[in-house]
Short mmCIF file of C-alpha atoms in Angstrom, two decimals:
data_model
loop_
_atom_site.label_atom_id
_atom_site.label_comp_id
_atom_site.label_asym_id
_atom_site.label_seq_id
_atom_site.Cartn_x
_atom_site.Cartn_y
_atom_site.Cartn_z
CA UNK A 1 -0.24 0.44 -0.09
CA UNK A 2 1.26 3.05 -0.81
CA UNK A 3 -0.36 6.95 0.68
CA UNK A 4 -1.84 9.48 0.07
CA UNK A 5 -1.17 12.62 1.88
CA UNK A 6 -2.34 15.79 1.46
CA UNK A 7 0.50 18.08 0.60
CA UNK A 8 1.77 20.98 2.07
CA UNK A 9 -0.25 24.48 0.21
CA UNK A 10 1.05 27.37 1.25
CA UNK A 11 2.84 27.75 4.70
CA UNK A 12 0.14 30.14 6.09
CA UNK A 13 -2.37 27.48 5.31
CA UNK A 14 -2.75 23.82 8.23
CA UNK A 15 -5.44 22.42 7.12
CA UNK A 16 -8.30 21.90 3.83
CA UNK A 17 -11.15 20.70 3.72
CA UNK A 18 -12.05 17.32 1.65
CA UNK A 19 -14.35 18.97 -1.88
CA UNK A 20 -14.96 15.99 -3.62
CA UNK A 21 -13.25 12.79 -4.83
CA UNK A 22 -12.54 12.50 -8.11
CA UNK A 23 -12.78 8.55 -8.24
CA UNK A 24 -14.76 6.08 -6.05
CA UNK A 25 -13.45 3.88 -3.44
CA UNK A 26 -12.05 -0.05 -5.22
CA UNK A 27 -11.18 3.05 -8.73
CA UNK A 28 -8.06 1.77 -10.67
CA UNK A 29 -5.79 4.34 -10.85
CA UNK A 30 -2.99 5.86 -13.46
CA UNK A 31 0.12 7.32 -12.07
CA UNK A 32 -0.76 11.11 -10.96
CA UNK A 33 -4.13 11.38 -12.10
CA UNK A 34 -5.97 13.44 -10.81
CA UNK A 35 -7.70 11.47 -7.48
CA UNK A 36 -9.08 14.14 -5.25
CA UNK A 37 -10.17 18.23 -5.23
CA UNK A 38 -8.95 19.56 -1.59
CA UNK A 39 -9.81 23.33 -0.69
CA UNK A 40 -8.18 25.84 1.72
CA UNK A 41 -8.82 29.18 3.13
CA UNK A 42 -7.39 31.13 -0.27
CA UNK A 43 -7.79 28.57 -3.62
CA UNK A 44 -8.71 24.88 -4.65
CA UNK A 45 -5.84 22.38 -5.55
CA UNK A 46 -6.15 18.26 -6.97
CA UNK A 47 -4.20 15.79 -5.06
CA UNK A 48 -2.64 13.36 -7.43
CA UNK A 49 -2.39 9.42 -7.42
CA UNK A 50 1.60 8.14 -5.67
CA UNK A 51 1.69 5.16 -7.21
CA UNK A 52 -0.69 2.98 -10.10
CA UNK A 53 -2.92 0.29 -8.70
CA UNK A 54 -6.49 0.52 -6.74
CA UNK A 55 -7.38 2.83 -4.45
CA UNK A 56 -9.20 2.57 -0.57
CA UNK A 57 -10.23 6.09 0.32
CA UNK A 58 -9.55 6.41 3.91
CA UNK A 59 -11.80 10.44 4.56
CA UNK A 60 -14.98 11.58 2.87
CA UNK A 61 -16.36 14.86 1.38
CA UNK A 62 -16.81 17.42 3.61
CA UNK A 63 -13.58 17.03 6.07
CA UNK A 64 -11.53 19.39 7.20
CA UNK A 65 -8.26 16.85 7.86
CA UNK A 66 -4.31 18.70 8.66
CA UNK A 67 -1.47 19.05 6.27
CA UNK A 68 0.07 15.76 6.27
CA UNK A 69 -2.90 13.53 7.40
CA UNK A 70 -3.10 10.10 5.40
CA UNK A 71 -6.53 10.82 3.02
CA UNK A 72 -6.38 7.54 1.09
CA UNK A 73 -4.34 4.41 -0.29
CA UNK A 74 -3.46 2.95 -3.35
CA UNK A 75 -2.44 -1.01 -3.20
CA UNK A 76 0.64 -0.95 -6.10
CA UNK A 77 -0.94 -5.14 -6.47
CA UNK A 78 -3.67 -4.19 -7.86
CA UNK A 79 -4.54 -5.08 -11.47
CA UNK A 80 -6.75 -3.21 -13.50
CA UNK A 81 -9.07 -5.81 -14.30
CA UNK A 82 -9.95 -5.74 -9.92
CA UNK A 83 -12.03 -3.42 -9.72
CA UNK A 84 -15.51 -4.71 -10.96
CA UNK A 85 -15.43 -8.88 -11.68
CA UNK A 86 -15.87 -10.26 -15.17
CA UNK A 87 -19.25 -9.74 -16.76
CA UNK A 88 -20.88 -13.26 -18.14
CA UNK A 89 -21.18 -14.46 -21.08
CA UNK A 90 -25.06 -13.22 -22.82
CA UNK A 91 -26.99 -15.88 -23.21
CA UNK A 92 -27.86 -15.80 -26.84
CA UNK A 93 -31.11 -14.10 -27.80
CA UNK A 94 -33.29 -15.62 -30.52
CA UNK A 95 -34.08 -12.03 -31.98
CA UNK A 96 -31.28 -9.72 -32.87
CA UNK A 97 -32.31 -5.98 -31.13
CA UNK A 98 -33.28 -3.34 -34.05
CA UNK A 99 -30.82 -0.82 -32.69
CA UNK A 100 -26.86 -0.81 -30.39
CA UNK A 101 -27.19 -0.65 -26.66
CA UNK A 102 -26.77 2.25 -25.29
CA UNK A 103 -23.15 1.84 -24.19
CA UNK A 104 -22.46 1.06 -20.33
CA UNK A 105 -20.57 3.55 -17.70
CA UNK A 106 -16.62 2.57 -18.31
CA UNK A 107 -15.33 4.83 -14.60
CA UNK A 108 -17.52 6.33 -11.62
CA UNK A 109 -16.35 9.90 -12.73
CA UNK A 110 -19.07 9.56 -16.13
CA UNK A 111 -21.16 12.50 -17.17
CA UNK A 112 -19.08 14.32 -13.95
CA UNK A 113 -17.33 17.77 -15.35
CA UNK A 114 -14.48 19.63 -14.08
CA UNK A 115 -15.34 22.92 -12.29
CA UNK A 116 -14.60 24.61 -15.24
CA UNK A 117 -17.08 22.46 -17.77
CA UNK A 118 -18.99 22.42 -15.10
CA UNK A 119 -19.54 26.59 -15.42
CA UNK A 120 -19.99 26.52 -19.31
CA UNK A 121 -23.00 24.08 -18.43
CA UNK A 122 -24.41 25.98 -16.31
CA UNK A 123 -24.20 28.90 -18.53
CA UNK A 124 -25.61 28.07 -21.25
CA UNK A 125 -27.91 25.97 -19.37
CA UNK A 126 -26.90 22.55 -20.54
CA UNK A 127 -27.37 19.71 -18.24
CA UNK A 128 -24.27 17.73 -17.82
CA UNK A 129 -26.55 14.04 -17.79
CA UNK A 130 -27.02 14.75 -21.24
CA UNK A 131 -23.20 15.60 -22.16
CA UNK A 132 -21.00 13.11 -23.46
CA UNK A 133 -17.91 13.61 -21.67
CA UNK A 134 -14.43 12.41 -23.19
CA UNK A 135 -12.01 12.30 -20.23
CA UNK A 136 -10.60 9.84 -18.96
CA UNK A 137 -13.52 7.33 -17.80
CA UNK A 138 -16.25 8.81 -19.55
CA UNK A 139 -15.23 12.71 -17.62
CA UNK A 140 -16.90 15.86 -19.38
CA UNK A 141 -13.61 18.06 -20.03
CA UNK A 142 -13.84 21.59 -20.86
CA UNK A 143 -13.53 20.97 -24.42
CA UNK A 144 -16.69 18.88 -24.62
CA UNK A 145 -18.93 21.75 -22.67
CA UNK A 146 -18.07 24.33 -24.95
CA UNK A 147 -19.17 22.23 -28.09
CA UNK A 148 -21.87 20.93 -25.98
CA UNK A 149 -25.69 22.73 -27.31
CA UNK A 150 -29.31 22.73 -25.03
CA UNK A 151 -31.72 20.59 -26.85
CA UNK A 152 -34.30 22.73 -28.26
CA UNK A 153 -37.22 22.27 -27.28
CA UNK A 154 -40.25 19.90 -28.12
CA UNK A 155 -36.28 17.91 -29.16
CA UNK A 156 -37.27 15.03 -26.84
CA UNK A 157 -40.27 15.99 -25.18
CA UNK A 158 -44.08 16.36 -25.92
CA UNK A 159 -45.56 19.32 -25.84
CA UNK A 160 -48.10 17.61 -23.33
CA UNK A 161 -45.01 17.17 -21.44
CA UNK A 162 -43.65 20.57 -21.38
CA UNK A 163 -45.83 22.23 -20.40
CA UNK A 164 -46.19 19.78 -17.28
CA UNK A 165 -42.83 20.58 -17.27
CA UNK A 166 -43.36 24.21 -16.93
CA UNK A 167 -46.09 24.09 -14.57
CA UNK A 168 -43.48 21.43 -12.27
CA UNK A 169 -40.50 24.19 -12.59
CA UNK A 170 -43.29 27.59 -11.92
CA UNK A 171 -43.84 24.91 -8.48
CA UNK A 172 -40.52 23.62 -7.16
CA UNK A 173 -40.10 27.67 -8.33
CA UNK A 174 -42.40 29.23 -5.09
CA UNK A 175 -41.24 26.14 -2.78
CA UNK A 176 -41.16 27.66 0.42
CA UNK A 177 -38.29 24.80 1.24
CA UNK A 178 -35.01 25.71 2.90
CA UNK A 179 -31.02 24.55 1.64
CA UNK A 180 -28.51 24.80 4.23
CA UNK A 181 -25.07 24.33 2.87
CA UNK A 182 -21.95 24.96 4.70
CA UNK A 183 -19.21 27.31 4.34
CA UNK A 184 -15.75 25.96 1.96
CA UNK A 185 -13.38 27.69 3.34
CA UNK A 186 -12.99 29.08 0.45
CA UNK A 187 -15.60 31.20 0.53
CA UNK A 188 -14.64 32.28 4.24
CA UNK A 189 -11.26 33.86 3.73
CA UNK A 190 -13.44 35.61 0.86
CA UNK A 191 -16.09 37.44 2.79
CA UNK A 192 -13.35 37.93 6.11
CA UNK A 193 -11.20 39.95 2.90
CA UNK A 194 -13.93 41.84 1.86
CA UNK A 195 -15.30 42.91 5.32
CA UNK A 196 -11.92 44.10 6.43
CA UNK A 197 -11.11 46.21 2.95
CA UNK A 198 -14.15 47.38 3.52
CA UNK A 199 -13.88 48.64 7.75
CA UNK A 200 -10.15 49.04 7.37
CA UNK A 201 -10.13 50.90 4.61
CA UNK A 202 -11.07 54.22 3.34
CA UNK A 203 -12.53 53.33 0.96
CA UNK A 204 -13.93 55.94 -2.05
CA UNK A 205 -15.07 55.16 -6.06
CA UNK A 206 -15.00 57.61 -8.19
CA UNK A 207 -16.32 56.97 -12.24
CA UNK A 208 -15.51 57.88 -15.85
CA UNK A 209 -17.10 56.64 -18.77
CA UNK A 210 -14.97 55.43 -22.01
CA UNK A 211 -15.80 55.75 -25.72
CA UNK A 212 -14.34 52.35 -26.80
CA UNK A 213 -14.67 53.26 -30.81
CA UNK A 214 -11.18 53.26 -31.34
CA UNK A 215 -9.87 49.88 -29.57
CA UNK A 216 -13.16 48.47 -30.77
CA UNK A 217 -12.18 48.98 -34.81
CA UNK A 218 -8.59 47.77 -34.36
CA UNK A 219 -9.95 44.83 -32.71
CA UNK A 220 -12.19 43.75 -35.32
CA UNK A 221 -9.73 45.65 -37.92
CA UNK A 222 -6.17 43.48 -36.59
CA UNK A 223 -7.57 40.38 -35.14
CA UNK A 224 -6.90 37.93 -37.43
CA UNK A 225 -3.92 38.30 -37.86
CA UNK A 226 -3.23 39.14 -34.12
CA UNK A 227 -4.56 35.32 -33.37
CA UNK A 228 -2.24 34.12 -36.15
CA UNK A 229 0.68 35.58 -35.70
CA UNK A 230 0.14 35.33 -31.78
CA UNK A 231 -2.06 31.98 -31.62
CA UNK A 232 -4.08 34.05 -29.36
CA UNK A 233 -6.85 36.20 -29.67
CA UNK A 234 -6.99 40.22 -29.05
CA UNK A 235 -9.33 41.10 -26.55
CA UNK A 236 -10.59 44.04 -24.41
CA UNK A 237 -8.53 43.03 -20.81
CA UNK A 238 -4.49 43.57 -22.60
CA UNK A 239 -5.89 46.83 -23.93
CA UNK A 240 -6.98 47.65 -20.37
CA UNK A 241 -3.95 45.89 -18.92
CA UNK A 242 -1.51 48.13 -20.55
CA UNK A 243 -2.72 51.28 -20.80
CA UNK A 244 -3.67 50.70 -16.48
CA UNK A 245 -0.36 50.08 -16.02
CA UNK A 246 0.95 53.43 -18.09
CA UNK A 247 -1.19 55.42 -15.94
CA UNK A 248 0.48 53.38 -13.24
CA UNK A 249 3.70 55.12 -13.81
CA UNK A 250 2.42 59.07 -13.85
CA UNK A 251 1.14 57.90 -10.65
CA UNK A 252 2.05 55.67 -8.40
CA UNK A 253 0.34 56.65 -5.36
CA UNK A 254 -2.43 54.15 -7.24
CA UNK A 255 0.46 51.67 -7.09
CA UNK A 256 1.41 51.68 -3.65
CA UNK A 257 0.36 49.98 -0.23
CA UNK A 258 0.37 50.97 3.24
CA UNK A 259 2.61 49.29 5.38
CA UNK A 260 1.95 50.76 9.10
CA UNK A 261 3.57 53.91 9.55
CA UNK A 262 5.25 53.55 5.27
CA UNK A 263 3.74 54.19 2.15
CA UNK A 264 4.99 51.76 -0.36
CA UNK A 265 5.45 52.12 -3.77
CA UNK A 266 6.25 49.34 -6.31
CA UNK A 267 8.76 50.11 -9.63
CA UNK A 268 6.66 47.86 -11.34
CA UNK A 269 3.70 46.77 -11.91
CA UNK A 270 1.94 42.77 -10.67
CA UNK A 271 -1.40 43.34 -12.23
CA UNK A 272 -4.26 41.00 -10.90
CA UNK A 273 -7.35 40.28 -12.74
CA UNK A 274 -10.35 39.01 -11.42
CA UNK A 275 -11.85 35.59 -12.59
CA UNK A 276 -14.96 34.55 -10.96
CA UNK A 277 -14.83 30.01 -11.04
CA UNK A 278 -16.99 27.35 -9.23
CA UNK A 279 -16.23 28.59 -5.88
CA UNK A 280 -16.05 31.61 -5.65
CA UNK A 281 -14.20 34.78 -7.11
CA UNK A 282 -9.77 33.80 -7.55
CA UNK A 283 -7.30 37.43 -8.04
CA UNK A 284 -4.44 35.47 -9.93
CA UNK A 285 -1.17 37.67 -10.62
CA UNK A 286 0.05 39.06 -14.69
CA UNK A 287 3.57 39.95 -12.55
CA UNK A 288 5.68 42.78 -14.96
CA UNK A 289 2.63 42.90 -16.78
CA UNK A 290 4.46 46.67 -17.26
CA UNK A 291 6.86 45.57 -19.98
CA UNK A 292 4.46 42.51 -21.76
CA UNK A 293 3.45 43.38 -24.92
CA UNK A 294 -0.09 42.87 -26.00
CA UNK A 295 0.40 38.80 -26.73
CA UNK A 296 1.97 37.67 -23.12
CA UNK A 297 -0.84 39.51 -21.86
CA UNK A 298 -3.83 38.02 -23.27
CA UNK A 299 -1.66 34.61 -23.27
CA UNK A 300 -0.85 35.05 -19.86
CA UNK A 301 -4.70 35.40 -19.04
CA UNK A 302 -5.60 32.61 -20.12
CA UNK A 303 -3.91 29.96 -18.45
CA UNK A 304 -3.87 31.66 -15.10
CA UNK A 305 -8.18 32.20 -15.74
CA UNK A 306 -8.30 28.35 -17.08
CA UNK A 307 -5.65 26.96 -13.92
CA UNK A 308 -8.43 29.73 -11.47
CA UNK A 309 -11.07 27.72 -12.58
CA UNK A 310 -10.33 24.38 -12.84
CA UNK A 311 -9.35 24.84 -9.85
CA UNK A 312 -5.11 24.33 -10.76
CA UNK A 313 -3.85 28.20 -9.27
CA UNK A 314 -0.89 28.46 -6.73
CA UNK A 315 -0.70 30.23 -4.35
CA UNK A 316 2.20 32.19 -4.67
CA UNK A 317 -0.09 32.77 -8.31
CA UNK A 318 -2.37 34.64 -6.46
CA UNK A 319 -0.34 36.67 -3.75
CA UNK A 320 1.23 40.06 -3.66
CA UNK A 321 -0.58 41.84 -6.92
CA UNK A 322 -0.23 45.65 -7.07
CA UNK A 323 -3.52 46.49 -8.62
CA UNK A 324 -6.53 44.14 -9.41
CA UNK A 325 -9.12 44.62 -12.56
CA UNK A 326 -12.08 43.02 -12.21
CA UNK A 327 -14.79 43.24 -15.27
CA UNK A 328 -17.95 42.17 -14.17
CA UNK A 329 -19.16 43.41 -17.88
CA UNK A 330 -18.66 39.74 -18.63
CA UNK A 331 -21.82 39.27 -16.33
CA UNK A 332 -23.55 41.93 -18.06
CA UNK A 333 -22.67 44.93 -15.06
CA UNK A 334 -23.61 48.03 -15.90
CA UNK A 335 -22.18 49.79 -13.59
CA UNK A 336 -20.18 49.47 -9.74
CA UNK A 337 -18.35 50.09 -6.74
CA UNK A 338 -15.31 47.14 -6.60
CA UNK A 339 -13.70 46.49 -3.22
CA UNK A 340 -10.14 46.39 -3.05
CA UNK A 341 -7.96 43.75 -2.94
CA UNK A 342 -6.61 44.46 0.58
CA UNK A 343 -3.39 45.27 0.79
CA UNK A 344 -3.10 47.37 -2.69
CA UNK A 345 -4.72 50.68 -3.03
CA UNK A 346 -6.94 50.60 -5.74
CA UNK A 347 -9.17 48.10 -8.34
CA UNK A 348 -10.50 49.77 -11.67
CA UNK A 349 -13.39 48.54 -12.87
CA UNK A 350 -14.69 46.98 -16.36
CA UNK A 351 -18.07 47.46 -17.13
CA UNK A 352 -20.41 45.76 -20.18
CA UNK A 353 -19.58 47.48 -23.67
CA UNK A 354 -23.95 49.73 -24.25
CA UNK A 355 -24.21 51.90 -27.22
CA UNK A 356 -25.64 54.81 -26.02
CA UNK A 357 -25.88 58.29 -27.36
CA UNK A 358 -23.36 61.00 -26.62
CA UNK A 359 -22.55 64.28 -27.81
CA UNK A 360 -20.07 65.17 -30.31
CA UNK A 361 -18.93 68.28 -32.07
CA UNK A 362 -21.76 69.21 -30.68
CA UNK A 363 -24.01 66.06 -32.95
CA UNK A 364 -26.09 63.78 -30.64
CA UNK A 365 -24.56 60.48 -31.77
CA UNK A 366 -24.17 57.12 -30.76
CA UNK A 367 -21.12 55.07 -30.12
CA UNK A 368 -20.26 51.80 -27.87
CA UNK A 369 -19.91 53.33 -24.19
CA UNK A 370 -18.26 51.70 -21.02
CA UNK A 371 -18.24 52.91 -17.37
CA UNK A 372 -15.58 52.72 -16.30
CA UNK A 373 -14.94 52.98 -11.81
CA UNK A 374 -11.60 52.95 -9.46
CA UNK A 375 -12.41 52.62 -5.99
CA UNK A 376 -9.15 53.23 -4.03
CA UNK A 377 -8.03 54.02 -0.51
CA UNK A 378 -8.12 57.55 -0.10
CA UNK A 379 -5.60 57.35 2.89
CA UNK A 380 -2.68 57.07 0.54
CA UNK A 381 -4.35 57.89 -3.43
CA UNK A 382 -5.75 61.72 -3.19
CA UNK A 383 -8.24 62.86 -4.90
CA UNK A 384 -7.16 64.78 -7.90
CA UNK A 385 -4.70 61.08 -8.66
CA UNK A 386 -7.46 59.12 -8.75
CA UNK A 387 -9.08 60.93 -10.82
CA UNK A 388 -6.57 61.60 -13.02
CA UNK A 389 -5.33 58.13 -13.12
CA UNK A 390 -9.39 56.85 -15.05
CA UNK A 391 -9.18 59.80 -16.45
CA UNK A 392 -5.53 58.53 -18.36
CA UNK A 393 -6.88 55.83 -18.40
CA UNK A 394 -11.04 56.74 -20.59
CA UNK A 395 -7.29 59.07 -23.19
CA UNK A 396 -5.49 55.96 -23.55
CA UNK A 397 -8.36 53.63 -24.73
CA UNK A 398 -10.20 56.04 -26.34
CA UNK A 399 -6.80 57.75 -28.64
CA UNK A 400 -4.62 53.48 -28.22
CA UNK A 401 -1.72 55.03 -30.68
CA UNK A 402 -0.71 56.92 -27.18
CA UNK A 403 0.24 53.45 -25.72
CA UNK A 404 2.45 53.04 -28.47
CA UNK A 405 3.52 56.83 -27.96
CA UNK A 406 4.10 56.11 -23.78
CA UNK A 407 2.09 59.44 -24.35
#
């Protein structure tokens, strides 16, 4: 037997919660195959099988254990056929069936989506049971979820059954039942950090609006050639990251933080990008974003966001950022007041792009407008600096040539 123990996941973390078992007790696992998802107060990580063999689970889902605790064992002597008895030969049938039977599930992960796949399926309104997984033992991967489509109305049910389903759904929507669910370690940490940020900082938010016409036109013109050359799409986040880095050079207090009786200024920009995951909001950090090109920023954002949603982001990748950008626009937010990501002193909030009537040279025209919000710690950042910072970001987005000319 080979022990499976909880690994160290950070200097300040002494215990974790068994979030879920990705394999069942008695399953045959491969070397380095993910078998368990653990959750600390800062991140969700996976434990891999140290050897190939038969899995014996010792700790149930939801239990909290100390670092180094043995949570399972792997029997190296077990063979691949040990997990299930051989099926008996079927009796000869007198009449062959008209259609082939559906293949049986080959493992415990059938229709079990990864965290990233689960989020995509939820957004699309697709039931996981209707998706054929292509991963190990039929597990639904992110690619499977992206290609899945919700069944059209009437495709699997008659009009009468649809009406019955609608009636049941309406009735269940108004049920007076309640459901209690234990807060995860990550959710508890998010809650305490947000309350601490509100209680220990003099937080204020300033707003502005930005005409996205120039960036959208530039993106439309070069997105194909950009992707052909760099292998990554040209999104809006790289424009805002570059604009924010340039503005941080002009207004260093926005990139600073308070440490006791001192103000710490950073000559670099480690920009955190808020990512929504199935288990809560995390903020992976792009190191030295000020020295990176657009393609490098886009690639890094995709890499970090994917790993965060898959629960594979590390503690180190979420620590020591100097400034944060959060994009509520992807969920349809028109305007918000983002909360500081302490100990940072400022956070830039992006929102959805909406065609609005605006006055240009005395004429009313329709332009794609985004509202920007900068929440900041008034103890270190004055109103003049915060407003000027946001205005600088606005000007660079409305005239992207400024990003190239550094003006």
